mmCIF file with all atom_site columns, C-alpha atoms in Angstrom:
data_model
loop_
_atom_site.group_PDB
_atom_site.id
_atom_site.type_symbol
_atom_site.label_atom_id
_atom_site.label_alt_id
_atom_site.label_comp_id
_atom_site.label_asym_id
_atom_site.label_entity_id
_atom_site.label_seq_id
_atom_site.pdbx_PDB_ins_code
_atom_site.Cartn_x
_atom_site.Cartn_y
_atom_site.Cartn_z
_atom_site.occupancy
_atom_site.B_iso_or_equiv
_atom_site.pdbx_formal_charge
_atom_site.auth_seq_id
_atom_site.auth_comp_id
_atom_site.auth_asym_id
_atom_site.auth_atom_id
_atom_site.pdbx_PDB_model_num
ATOM 1   C CA . MET A 1 1   ? -20.445 -18.498 21.369 1.00 86.00 ? 30  MET A CA 1
ATOM 2   C CA . LYS A 1 2   ? -18.795 -15.073 20.886 1.00 93.00 ? 31  LYS A CA 1
ATOM 3   C CA . ARG A 1 3   ? -15.629 -16.025 22.780 1.00 95.00 ? 32  ARG A CA 1
ATOM 4   C CA . LEU A 1 4   ? -15.369 -19.372 20.980 1.00 96.00 ? 33  LEU A CA 1
ATOM 5   C CA . PHE A 1 5   ? -15.703 -17.578 17.646 1.00 96.00 ? 34  PHE A CA 1
ATOM 6   C CA . ASP A 1 6   ? -13.036 -15.039 18.709 1.00 97.00 ? 35  ASP A CA 1
ATOM 7   C CA . ILE A 1 7   ? -10.542 -17.770 19.673 1.00 97.00 ? 36  ILE A CA 1
ATOM 8   C CA . THR A 1 8   ? -11.142 -19.766 16.478 1.00 97.00 ? 37  THR A CA 1
ATOM 9   C CA . ALA A 1 9   ? -11.137 -16.752 14.142 1.00 97.00 ? 38  ALA A CA 1
ATOM 10  C CA . SER A 1 10  ? -8.056  -15.105 15.685 1.00 98.00 ? 39  SER A CA 1
ATOM 11  C CA . ALA A 1 11  ? -6.016  -18.335 15.714 1.00 98.00 ? 40  ALA A CA 1
ATOM 12  C CA . LEU A 1 12  ? -6.982  -19.112 12.109 1.00 97.00 ? 41  LEU A CA 1
ATOM 13  C CA . GLY A 1 13  ? -6.392  -15.508 11.077 1.00 97.00 ? 42  GLY A CA 1
ATOM 14  C CA . LEU A 1 14  ? -2.917  -15.416 12.590 1.00 98.00 ? 43  LEU A CA 1
ATOM 15  C CA . LEU A 1 15  ? -2.044  -18.685 10.854 1.00 98.00 ? 44  LEU A CA 1
ATOM 16  C CA . LEU A 1 16  ? -3.344  -17.660 7.419  1.00 97.00 ? 45  LEU A CA 1
ATOM 17  C CA . LEU A 1 17  ? -1.972  -14.122 7.612  1.00 97.00 ? 46  LEU A CA 1
ATOM 18  C CA . SER A 1 18  ? 1.503   -15.123 8.837  1.00 97.00 ? 47  SER A CA 1
ATOM 19  C CA . PRO A 1 19  ? 3.068   -14.696 5.345  1.00 97.00 ? 48  PRO A CA 1
ATOM 20  C CA . LEU A 1 20  ? 1.601   -11.168 5.143  1.00 97.00 ? 49  LEU A CA 1
ATOM 21  C CA . PHE A 1 21  ? 2.893   -10.452 8.674  1.00 97.00 ? 50  PHE A CA 1
ATOM 22  C CA . ILE A 1 22  ? 6.417   -11.404 7.573  1.00 97.00 ? 51  ILE A CA 1
ATOM 23  C CA . VAL A 1 23  ? 6.269   -9.189  4.456  1.00 97.00 ? 52  VAL A CA 1
ATOM 24  C CA . VAL A 1 24  ? 4.900   -6.201  6.403  1.00 97.00 ? 53  VAL A CA 1
ATOM 25  C CA . ALA A 1 25  ? 7.469   -6.703  9.175  1.00 97.00 ? 54  ALA A CA 1
ATOM 26  C CA . ILE A 1 26  ? 10.349  -6.629  6.664  1.00 97.00 ? 55  ILE A CA 1
ATOM 27  C CA . TRP A 1 27  ? 8.855   -3.538  4.970  1.00 97.00 ? 56  TRP A CA 1
ATOM 28  C CA . ILE A 1 28  ? 8.574   -1.671  8.273  1.00 97.00 ? 57  ILE A CA 1
ATOM 29  C CA . LYS A 1 29  ? 12.166  -2.534  9.274  1.00 96.00 ? 58  LYS A CA 1
ATOM 30  C CA . LEU A 1 30  ? 13.528  -1.416  5.883  1.00 96.00 ? 59  LEU A CA 1
ATOM 31  C CA . ASP A 1 31  ? 11.474  1.783   5.932  1.00 94.00 ? 60  ASP A CA 1
ATOM 32  C CA . SER A 1 32  ? 12.406  3.210   9.331  1.00 92.00 ? 61  SER A CA 1
ATOM 33  C CA . GLU A 1 33  ? 14.260  2.546   12.553 1.00 92.00 ? 62  GLU A CA 1
ATOM 34  C CA . GLY A 1 34  ? 12.417  0.925   15.421 1.00 93.00 ? 63  GLY A CA 1
ATOM 35  C CA . PRO A 1 35  ? 10.453  -2.205  16.298 1.00 95.00 ? 64  PRO A CA 1
ATOM 36  C CA . VAL A 1 36  ? 7.930   -3.866  14.013 1.00 96.00 ? 65  VAL A CA 1
ATOM 37  C CA . PHE A 1 37  ? 5.138   -3.738  16.570 1.00 96.00 ? 66  PHE A CA 1
ATOM 38  C CA . TYR A 1 38  ? 3.810   -0.766  18.466 1.00 95.00 ? 67  TYR A CA 1
ATOM 39  C CA . ARG A 1 39  ? 2.254   -1.495  21.857 1.00 95.00 ? 68  ARG A CA 1
ATOM 40  C CA . GLN A 1 40  ? 0.082   1.151   23.444 1.00 94.00 ? 69  GLN A CA 1
ATOM 41  C CA . LEU A 1 41  ? -1.986  1.203   26.622 1.00 96.00 ? 70  LEU A CA 1
ATOM 42  C CA . ARG A 1 42  ? -5.713  1.191   25.893 1.00 97.00 ? 71  ARG A CA 1
ATOM 43  C CA . VAL A 1 43  ? -8.752  0.948   28.114 1.00 98.00 ? 72  VAL A CA 1
ATOM 44  C CA . GLY A 1 44  ? -10.495 -2.411  27.961 1.00 98.00 ? 73  GLY A CA 1
ATOM 45  C CA . ARG A 1 45  ? -13.406 -4.260  29.489 1.00 97.00 ? 74  ARG A CA 1
ATOM 46  C CA . HIS A 1 46  ? -14.350 -3.247  33.032 1.00 97.00 ? 75  HIS A CA 1
ATOM 47  C CA . ASN A 1 47  ? -12.185 -0.119  32.679 1.00 98.00 ? 76  ASN A CA 1
ATOM 48  C CA . LYS A 1 48  ? -8.923  -2.102  32.873 1.00 98.00 ? 77  LYS A CA 1
ATOM 49  C CA . ASP A 1 49  ? -5.869  -1.104  30.851 1.00 98.00 ? 78  ASP A CA 1
ATOM 50  C CA . PHE A 1 50  ? -4.187  -3.495  28.440 1.00 98.00 ? 79  PHE A CA 1
ATOM 51  C CA . ARG A 1 51  ? -1.499  -3.204  25.767 1.00 98.00 ? 80  ARG A CA 1
ATOM 52  C CA . ILE A 1 52  ? -2.768  -3.265  22.210 1.00 97.00 ? 81  ILE A CA 1
ATOM 53  C CA . TYR A 1 53  ? -0.629  -4.682  19.375 1.00 98.00 ? 82  TYR A CA 1
ATOM 54  C CA . LYS A 1 54  ? -0.329  -2.786  16.108 1.00 97.00 ? 83  LYS A CA 1
ATOM 55  C CA . PHE A 1 55  ? 2.143   -2.728  13.251 1.00 97.00 ? 84  PHE A CA 1
ATOM 56  C CA . ARG A 1 56  ? 4.225   0.393   13.812 1.00 95.00 ? 85  ARG A CA 1
ATOM 57  C CA . SER A 1 57  ? 3.191   3.073   11.323 1.00 92.00 ? 86  SER A CA 1
ATOM 58  C CA . MET A 1 58  ? 4.829   6.113   12.932 1.00 90.00 ? 87  MET A CA 1
ATOM 59  C CA . ARG A 1 59  ? 8.338   7.184   13.774 1.00 88.00 ? 88  ARG A CA 1
ATOM 60  C CA . ILE A 1 60  ? 9.778   6.377   17.196 1.00 84.00 ? 89  ILE A CA 1
ATOM 61  C CA . GLY A 1 61  ? 8.651   8.876   19.838 1.00 79.00 ? 90  GLY A CA 1
ATOM 62  C CA . ALA A 1 62  ? 5.728   10.135  17.733 1.00 75.00 ? 91  ALA A CA 1
ATOM 63  C CA . ASP A 1 63  ? 3.270   9.362   20.524 1.00 74.00 ? 92  ASP A CA 1
ATOM 64  C CA . ARG A 1 64  ? 4.916   11.877  22.862 1.00 74.00 ? 93  ARG A CA 1
ATOM 65  C CA . GLY A 1 65  ? 3.023   14.675  21.121 1.00 65.00 ? 94  GLY A CA 1
ATOM 66  C CA . SER A 1 66  ? -0.616  14.775  20.046 1.00 67.00 ? 95  SER A CA 1
ATOM 67  C CA . LEU A 1 67  ? -2.466  11.454  20.079 1.00 66.00 ? 96  LEU A CA 1
ATOM 68  C CA . VAL A 1 68  ? -4.484  12.572  17.055 1.00 69.00 ? 97  VAL A CA 1
ATOM 69  C CA . THR A 1 69  ? -3.092  11.840  13.594 1.00 63.00 ? 98  THR A CA 1
ATOM 70  C CA . VAL A 1 70  ? -4.160  13.981  10.680 1.00 61.00 ? 99  VAL A CA 1
ATOM 71  C CA . GLY A 1 71  ? -4.563  12.655  7.159  1.00 57.00 ? 100 GLY A CA 1
ATOM 72  C CA . GLY A 1 72  ? -1.764  11.850  4.758  1.00 57.00 ? 101 GLY A CA 1
ATOM 73  C CA . HIS A 1 73  ? 0.249   14.897  5.757  1.00 68.00 ? 102 HIS A CA 1
ATOM 74  C CA . ASP A 1 74  ? 1.196   13.958  9.312  1.00 78.00 ? 103 ASP A CA 1
ATOM 75  C CA . PRO A 1 75  ? 5.013   13.968  9.210  1.00 83.00 ? 104 PRO A CA 1
ATOM 76  C CA . ARG A 1 76  ? 5.175   11.421  12.039 1.00 86.00 ? 105 ARG A CA 1
ATOM 77  C CA . VAL A 1 77  ? 3.726   8.692   9.825  1.00 89.00 ? 106 VAL A CA 1
ATOM 78  C CA . THR A 1 78  ? 6.288   6.600   7.903  1.00 92.00 ? 107 THR A CA 1
ATOM 79  C CA . LYS A 1 79  ? 6.045   5.847   4.181  1.00 92.00 ? 108 LYS A CA 1
ATOM 80  C CA . SER A 1 80  ? 4.986   2.274   4.860  1.00 93.00 ? 109 SER A CA 1
ATOM 81  C CA . GLY A 1 81  ? 2.723   3.580   7.604  1.00 92.00 ? 110 GLY A CA 1
ATOM 82  C CA . TYR A 1 82  ? 0.576   5.550   5.137  1.00 89.00 ? 111 TYR A CA 1
ATOM 83  C CA . ILE A 1 83  ? -0.230  2.389   3.208  1.00 91.00 ? 112 ILE A CA 1
ATOM 84  C CA . ILE A 1 84  ? -0.761  0.006   6.102  1.00 93.00 ? 113 ILE A CA 1
ATOM 85  C CA . ARG A 1 85  ? -2.999  2.583   7.817  1.00 88.00 ? 114 ARG A CA 1
ATOM 86  C CA . LYS A 1 86  ? -5.032  3.222   4.676  1.00 85.00 ? 115 LYS A CA 1
ATOM 87  C CA . TYR A 1 87  ? -5.907  -0.457  4.310  1.00 88.00 ? 116 TYR A CA 1
ATOM 88  C CA . LYS A 1 88  ? -6.089  -1.104  8.086  1.00 89.00 ? 117 LYS A CA 1
ATOM 89  C CA . ILE A 1 89  ? -3.199  -3.580  7.900  1.00 94.00 ? 118 ILE A CA 1
ATOM 90  C CA . ASP A 1 90  ? -1.706  -1.969  11.027 1.00 94.00 ? 119 ASP A CA 1
ATOM 91  C CA . GLU A 1 91  ? -4.691  -3.333  12.999 1.00 95.00 ? 120 GLU A CA 1
ATOM 92  C CA . LEU A 1 92  ? -4.112  -7.013  12.105 1.00 97.00 ? 121 LEU A CA 1
ATOM 93  C CA . PRO A 1 93  ? -1.761  -7.802  15.033 1.00 98.00 ? 122 PRO A CA 1
ATOM 94  C CA . GLN A 1 94  ? -4.737  -7.143  17.314 1.00 98.00 ? 123 GLN A CA 1
ATOM 95  C CA . LEU A 1 95  ? -5.687  -10.733 16.512 1.00 98.00 ? 124 LEU A CA 1
ATOM 96  C CA . ILE A 1 96  ? -3.083  -11.475 19.202 1.00 98.00 ? 125 ILE A CA 1
ATOM 97  C CA . ASN A 1 97  ? -5.112  -9.382  21.664 1.00 98.00 ? 126 ASN A CA 1
ATOM 98  C CA . VAL A 1 98  ? -8.247  -11.282 20.650 1.00 98.00 ? 127 VAL A CA 1
ATOM 99  C CA . LEU A 1 99  ? -6.542  -14.631 21.238 1.00 98.00 ? 128 LEU A CA 1
ATOM 100 C CA . LEU A 1 100 ? -5.317  -13.421 24.651 1.00 97.00 ? 129 LEU A CA 1
ATOM 101 C CA . GLY A 1 101 ? -8.824  -12.341 25.632 1.00 97.00 ? 130 GLY A CA 1
ATOM 102 C CA . ASP A 1 102 ? -8.145  -8.583  25.822 1.00 98.00 ? 131 ASP A CA 1
ATOM 103 C CA . MET A 1 103 ? -10.281 -7.909  22.756 1.00 98.00 ? 132 MET A CA 1
ATOM 104 C CA . SER A 1 104 ? -12.967 -9.382  20.527 1.00 98.00 ? 133 SER A CA 1
ATOM 105 C CA . ILE A 1 105 ? -13.143 -9.452  16.731 1.00 97.00 ? 134 ILE A CA 1
ATOM 106 C CA . VAL A 1 106 ? -16.160 -7.127  16.950 1.00 98.00 ? 135 VAL A CA 1
ATOM 107 C CA . GLY A 1 107 ? -16.709 -4.563  19.688 1.00 97.00 ? 136 GLY A CA 1
ATOM 108 C CA . PRO A 1 108 ? -16.224 -0.874  20.477 1.00 98.00 ? 137 PRO A CA 1
ATOM 109 C CA . ARG A 1 109 ? -12.741 0.277   19.508 1.00 97.00 ? 138 ARG A CA 1
ATOM 110 C CA . PRO A 1 110 ? -10.521 0.610   22.605 1.00 97.00 ? 139 PRO A CA 1
ATOM 111 C CA . GLU A 1 111 ? -9.620  4.190   23.449 1.00 96.00 ? 140 GLU A CA 1
ATOM 112 C CA . VAL A 1 112 ? -6.561  5.568   25.226 1.00 95.00 ? 141 VAL A CA 1
ATOM 113 C CA . ARG A 1 113 ? -7.044  6.635   28.842 1.00 96.00 ? 142 ARG A CA 1
ATOM 114 C CA . HIS A 1 114 ? -6.520  10.305  27.927 1.00 94.00 ? 143 HIS A CA 1
ATOM 115 C CA . TYR A 1 115 ? -9.781  10.328  25.970 1.00 96.00 ? 144 TYR A CA 1
ATOM 116 C CA . VAL A 1 116 ? -11.742 7.991   28.253 1.00 97.00 ? 145 VAL A CA 1
ATOM 117 C CA . ASN A 1 117 ? -11.176 10.592  30.971 1.00 96.00 ? 146 ASN A CA 1
ATOM 118 C CA . TYR A 1 118 ? -13.511 12.860  28.960 1.00 96.00 ? 147 TYR A CA 1
ATOM 119 C CA . TRP A 1 119 ? -16.342 10.327  28.996 1.00 97.00 ? 148 TRP A CA 1
ATOM 120 C CA . LYS A 1 120 ? -19.473 10.962  31.057 1.00 97.00 ? 149 LYS A CA 1
ATOM 121 C CA . PRO A 1 121 ? -20.545 8.338   33.650 1.00 97.00 ? 150 PRO A CA 1
ATOM 122 C CA . SER A 1 122 ? -23.447 7.296   31.384 1.00 96.00 ? 151 SER A CA 1
ATOM 123 C CA . GLN A 1 123 ? -20.973 6.620   28.557 1.00 98.00 ? 152 GLN A CA 1
ATOM 124 C CA . MET A 1 124 ? -18.856 4.222   30.611 1.00 98.00 ? 153 MET A CA 1
ATOM 125 C CA . ARG A 1 125 ? -21.327 1.413   29.733 1.00 97.00 ? 154 ARG A CA 1
ATOM 126 C CA . VAL A 1 126 ? -19.202 1.033   26.603 1.00 98.00 ? 155 VAL A CA 1
ATOM 127 C CA . LEU A 1 127 ? -16.674 -0.747  28.835 1.00 98.00 ? 156 LEU A CA 1
ATOM 128 C CA . ASP A 1 128 ? -19.171 -3.473  29.787 1.00 97.00 ? 157 ASP A CA 1
ATOM 129 C CA . VAL A 1 129 ? -18.063 -5.460  26.734 1.00 96.00 ? 158 VAL A CA 1
ATOM 130 C CA . ARG A 1 130 ? -14.699 -6.437  25.319 1.00 97.00 ? 159 ARG A CA 1
ATOM 131 C CA . PRO A 1 131 ? -13.314 -3.856  22.871 1.00 98.00 ? 160 PRO A CA 1
ATOM 132 C CA . GLY A 1 132 ? -12.988 -5.015  19.290 1.00 98.00 ? 161 GLY A CA 1
ATOM 133 C CA . ILE A 1 133 ? -11.009 -4.724  16.090 1.00 97.00 ? 162 ILE A CA 1
ATOM 134 C CA . THR A 1 134 ? -14.041 -3.428  14.224 1.00 96.00 ? 163 THR A CA 1
ATOM 135 C CA . ASP A 1 135 ? -17.430 -1.941  15.022 1.00 96.00 ? 164 ASP A CA 1
ATOM 136 C CA . PRO A 1 136 ? -20.005 0.419   13.452 1.00 96.00 ? 165 PRO A CA 1
ATOM 137 C CA . ALA A 1 137 ? -17.915 3.488   14.358 1.00 96.00 ? 166 ALA A CA 1
ATOM 138 C CA . SER A 1 138 ? -14.823 2.026   12.656 1.00 93.00 ? 167 SER A CA 1
ATOM 139 C CA . ILE A 1 139 ? -16.816 1.624   9.473  1.00 93.00 ? 168 ILE A CA 1
ATOM 140 C CA . ARG A 1 140 ? -18.375 5.090   9.611  1.00 94.00 ? 169 ARG A CA 1
ATOM 141 C CA . TYR A 1 141 ? -15.105 6.824   10.493 1.00 92.00 ? 170 TYR A CA 1
ATOM 142 C CA . ARG A 1 142 ? -12.763 4.868   8.259  1.00 88.00 ? 171 ARG A CA 1
ATOM 143 C CA . ASN A 1 143 ? -11.631 8.269   6.882  1.00 85.00 ? 172 ASN A CA 1
ATOM 144 C CA . GLU A 1 144 ? -11.183 9.798   10.347 1.00 88.00 ? 173 GLU A CA 1
ATOM 145 C CA . ASN A 1 145 ? -7.657  11.056  9.662  1.00 83.00 ? 174 ASN A CA 1
ATOM 146 C CA . GLU A 1 146 ? -8.858  12.991  6.624  1.00 85.00 ? 175 GLU A CA 1
ATOM 147 C CA . LEU A 1 147 ? -11.676 14.583  8.648  1.00 89.00 ? 176 LEU A CA 1
ATOM 148 C CA . LEU A 1 148 ? -9.213  15.640  11.338 1.00 88.00 ? 177 LEU A CA 1
ATOM 149 C CA . ALA A 1 149 ? -6.869  17.084  8.701  1.00 83.00 ? 178 ALA A CA 1
ATOM 150 C CA . GLU A 1 150 ? -9.625  19.503  7.696  1.00 88.00 ? 179 GLU A CA 1
ATOM 151 C CA . ALA A 1 151 ? -10.377 20.620  11.277 1.00 88.00 ? 180 ALA A CA 1
ATOM 152 C CA . GLN A 1 152 ? -8.974  23.890  12.626 1.00 90.00 ? 181 GLN A CA 1
ATOM 153 C CA . ASP A 1 153 ? -8.296  22.222  15.990 1.00 92.00 ? 182 ASP A CA 1
ATOM 154 C CA . PRO A 1 154 ? -8.066  18.438  15.397 1.00 90.00 ? 183 PRO A CA 1
ATOM 155 C CA . GLU A 1 155 ? -7.861  17.558  19.098 1.00 91.00 ? 184 GLU A CA 1
ATOM 156 C CA . ASP A 1 156 ? -10.946 19.596  20.001 1.00 94.00 ? 185 ASP A CA 1
ATOM 157 C CA . TYR A 1 157 ? -12.851 18.319  16.957 1.00 95.00 ? 186 TYR A CA 1
ATOM 158 C CA . TYR A 1 158 ? -12.027 14.734  17.892 1.00 95.00 ? 187 TYR A CA 1
ATOM 159 C CA . ILE A 1 159 ? -13.122 15.098  21.528 1.00 95.00 ? 188 ILE A CA 1
ATOM 160 C CA . ASN A 1 160 ? -16.294 17.121  20.960 1.00 96.00 ? 189 ASN A CA 1
ATOM 161 C CA . VAL A 1 161 ? -17.539 15.832  17.604 1.00 96.00 ? 190 VAL A CA 1
ATOM 162 C CA . ILE A 1 162 ? -16.052 12.547  16.389 1.00 96.00 ? 191 ILE A CA 1
ATOM 163 C CA . MET A 1 163 ? -15.588 10.887  19.777 1.00 97.00 ? 192 MET A CA 1
ATOM 164 C CA . GLN A 1 164 ? -19.109 11.798  20.886 1.00 97.00 ? 193 GLN A CA 1
ATOM 165 C CA . ASP A 1 165 ? -20.624 10.236  17.771 1.00 98.00 ? 194 ASP A CA 1
ATOM 166 C CA . LYS A 1 166 ? -18.383 7.191   18.169 1.00 98.00 ? 195 LYS A CA 1
ATOM 167 C CA . ILE A 1 167 ? -19.574 6.708   21.754 1.00 98.00 ? 196 ILE A CA 1
ATOM 168 C CA . ARG A 1 168 ? -23.203 6.939   20.569 1.00 98.00 ? 197 ARG A CA 1
ATOM 169 C CA . LEU A 1 169 ? -22.481 4.159   18.068 1.00 98.00 ? 198 LEU A CA 1
ATOM 170 C CA . TYR A 1 170 ? -20.603 2.140   20.717 1.00 98.00 ? 199 TYR A CA 1
ATOM 171 C CA . LEU A 1 171 ? -23.605 2.310   23.039 1.00 98.00 ? 200 LEU A CA 1
ATOM 172 C CA . GLU A 1 172 ? -25.938 1.264   20.231 1.00 96.00 ? 201 GLU A CA 1
ATOM 173 C CA . TYR A 1 173 ? -23.683 -1.753  19.675 1.00 97.00 ? 202 TYR A CA 1
ATOM 174 C CA . VAL A 1 174 ? -23.668 -2.629  23.397 1.00 96.00 ? 203 VAL A CA 1
ATOM 175 C CA . ASP A 1 175 ? -27.479 -2.454  23.463 1.00 95.00 ? 204 ASP A CA 1
ATOM 176 C CA . ASN A 1 176 ? -27.887 -4.617  20.350 1.00 93.00 ? 205 ASN A CA 1
ATOM 177 C CA . VAL A 1 177 ? -24.944 -7.019  20.571 1.00 91.00 ? 206 VAL A CA 1
ATOM 178 C CA . SER A 1 178 ? -25.544 -10.444 19.041 1.00 93.00 ? 207 SER A CA 1
ATOM 179 C CA . PHE A 1 179 ? -23.545 -13.043 17.146 1.00 92.00 ? 208 PHE A CA 1
ATOM 180 C CA . CYS A 1 180 ? -25.490 -12.410 13.916 1.00 93.00 ? 209 CYS A CA 1
ATOM 181 C CA . TYR A 1 181 ? -24.906 -8.664  14.220 1.00 95.00 ? 210 TYR A CA 1
ATOM 182 C CA . ASP A 1 182 ? -21.167 -9.303  14.677 1.00 96.00 ? 211 ASP A CA 1
ATOM 183 C CA . ILE A 1 183 ? -21.015 -11.391 11.495 1.00 95.00 ? 212 ILE A CA 1
ATOM 184 C CA . LYS A 1 184 ? -22.864 -8.654  9.600  1.00 95.00 ? 213 LYS A CA 1
ATOM 185 C CA . LEU A 1 185 ? -20.359 -6.028  10.839 1.00 96.00 ? 214 LEU A CA 1
ATOM 186 C CA . ILE A 1 186 ? -17.400 -8.199  9.805  1.00 95.00 ? 215 ILE A CA 1
ATOM 187 C CA . PHE A 1 187 ? -18.714 -8.349  6.223  1.00 94.00 ? 216 PHE A CA 1
ATOM 188 C CA . GLN A 1 188 ? -19.439 -4.602  6.247  1.00 95.00 ? 217 GLN A CA 1
ATOM 189 C CA . THR A 1 189 ? -15.858 -3.990  7.391  1.00 92.00 ? 218 THR A CA 1
ATOM 190 C CA . PHE A 1 190 ? -14.399 -6.051  4.545  1.00 89.00 ? 219 PHE A CA 1
ATOM 191 C CA . LYS A 1 191 ? -16.610 -4.216  2.070  1.00 90.00 ? 220 LYS A CA 1
ATOM 192 C CA . ALA A 1 192 ? -15.514 -0.806  3.448  1.00 87.00 ? 221 ALA A CA 1
ATOM 193 C CA . ILE A 1 193 ? -11.819 -1.739  3.201  1.00 82.00 ? 222 ILE A CA 1
ATOM 194 C CA . ILE A 1 194 ? -12.142 -3.104  -0.343 1.00 84.00 ? 223 ILE A CA 1
ATOM 195 C CA . THR A 1 195 ? -14.121 -0.035  -1.435 1.00 80.00 ? 224 THR A CA 1
ATOM 196 C CA . ARG A 1 196 ? -11.448 2.232   0.043  1.00 65.00 ? 225 ARG A CA 1
#
């Protein structure tokens, strides 16, 4: 049921959102040099790496430094990037990942290998399910960049505070996963984005 929903929802979403994709793609190309999409290695189900699709919101080469982005003052983020990040538009191309089977609409957000290397063995259960576009942690930490901007050491604060709470929420999701719960989280996500 979950996989069938993912295939149907991602295919329909890509079709309906194609005009928005075109507008955002043109905006990104006019705003800064580089490709429209950003593809980054993330850790997926069963601890296997895959390439996630996102609309590019940062300048080329920005990922060679810190993997943590901080608020609206990170100079690596483009002008268009600030807006598409704020409203989570940069995440929409992950519908491609869902259609390919790398991700689900709902599931723990996929992390980069650098941070997964900090996980404890007991936390690796998060990787028993497909990662998703949204989950309880995404809703709770929708202002994550602003929180990191206020931290003295954003990297340390992410690893030891935010990431630990995210993993707790991921594990709660894994233990309580159901189709009805997924639908509830989708509506909560829309509400959080609209409120923002």
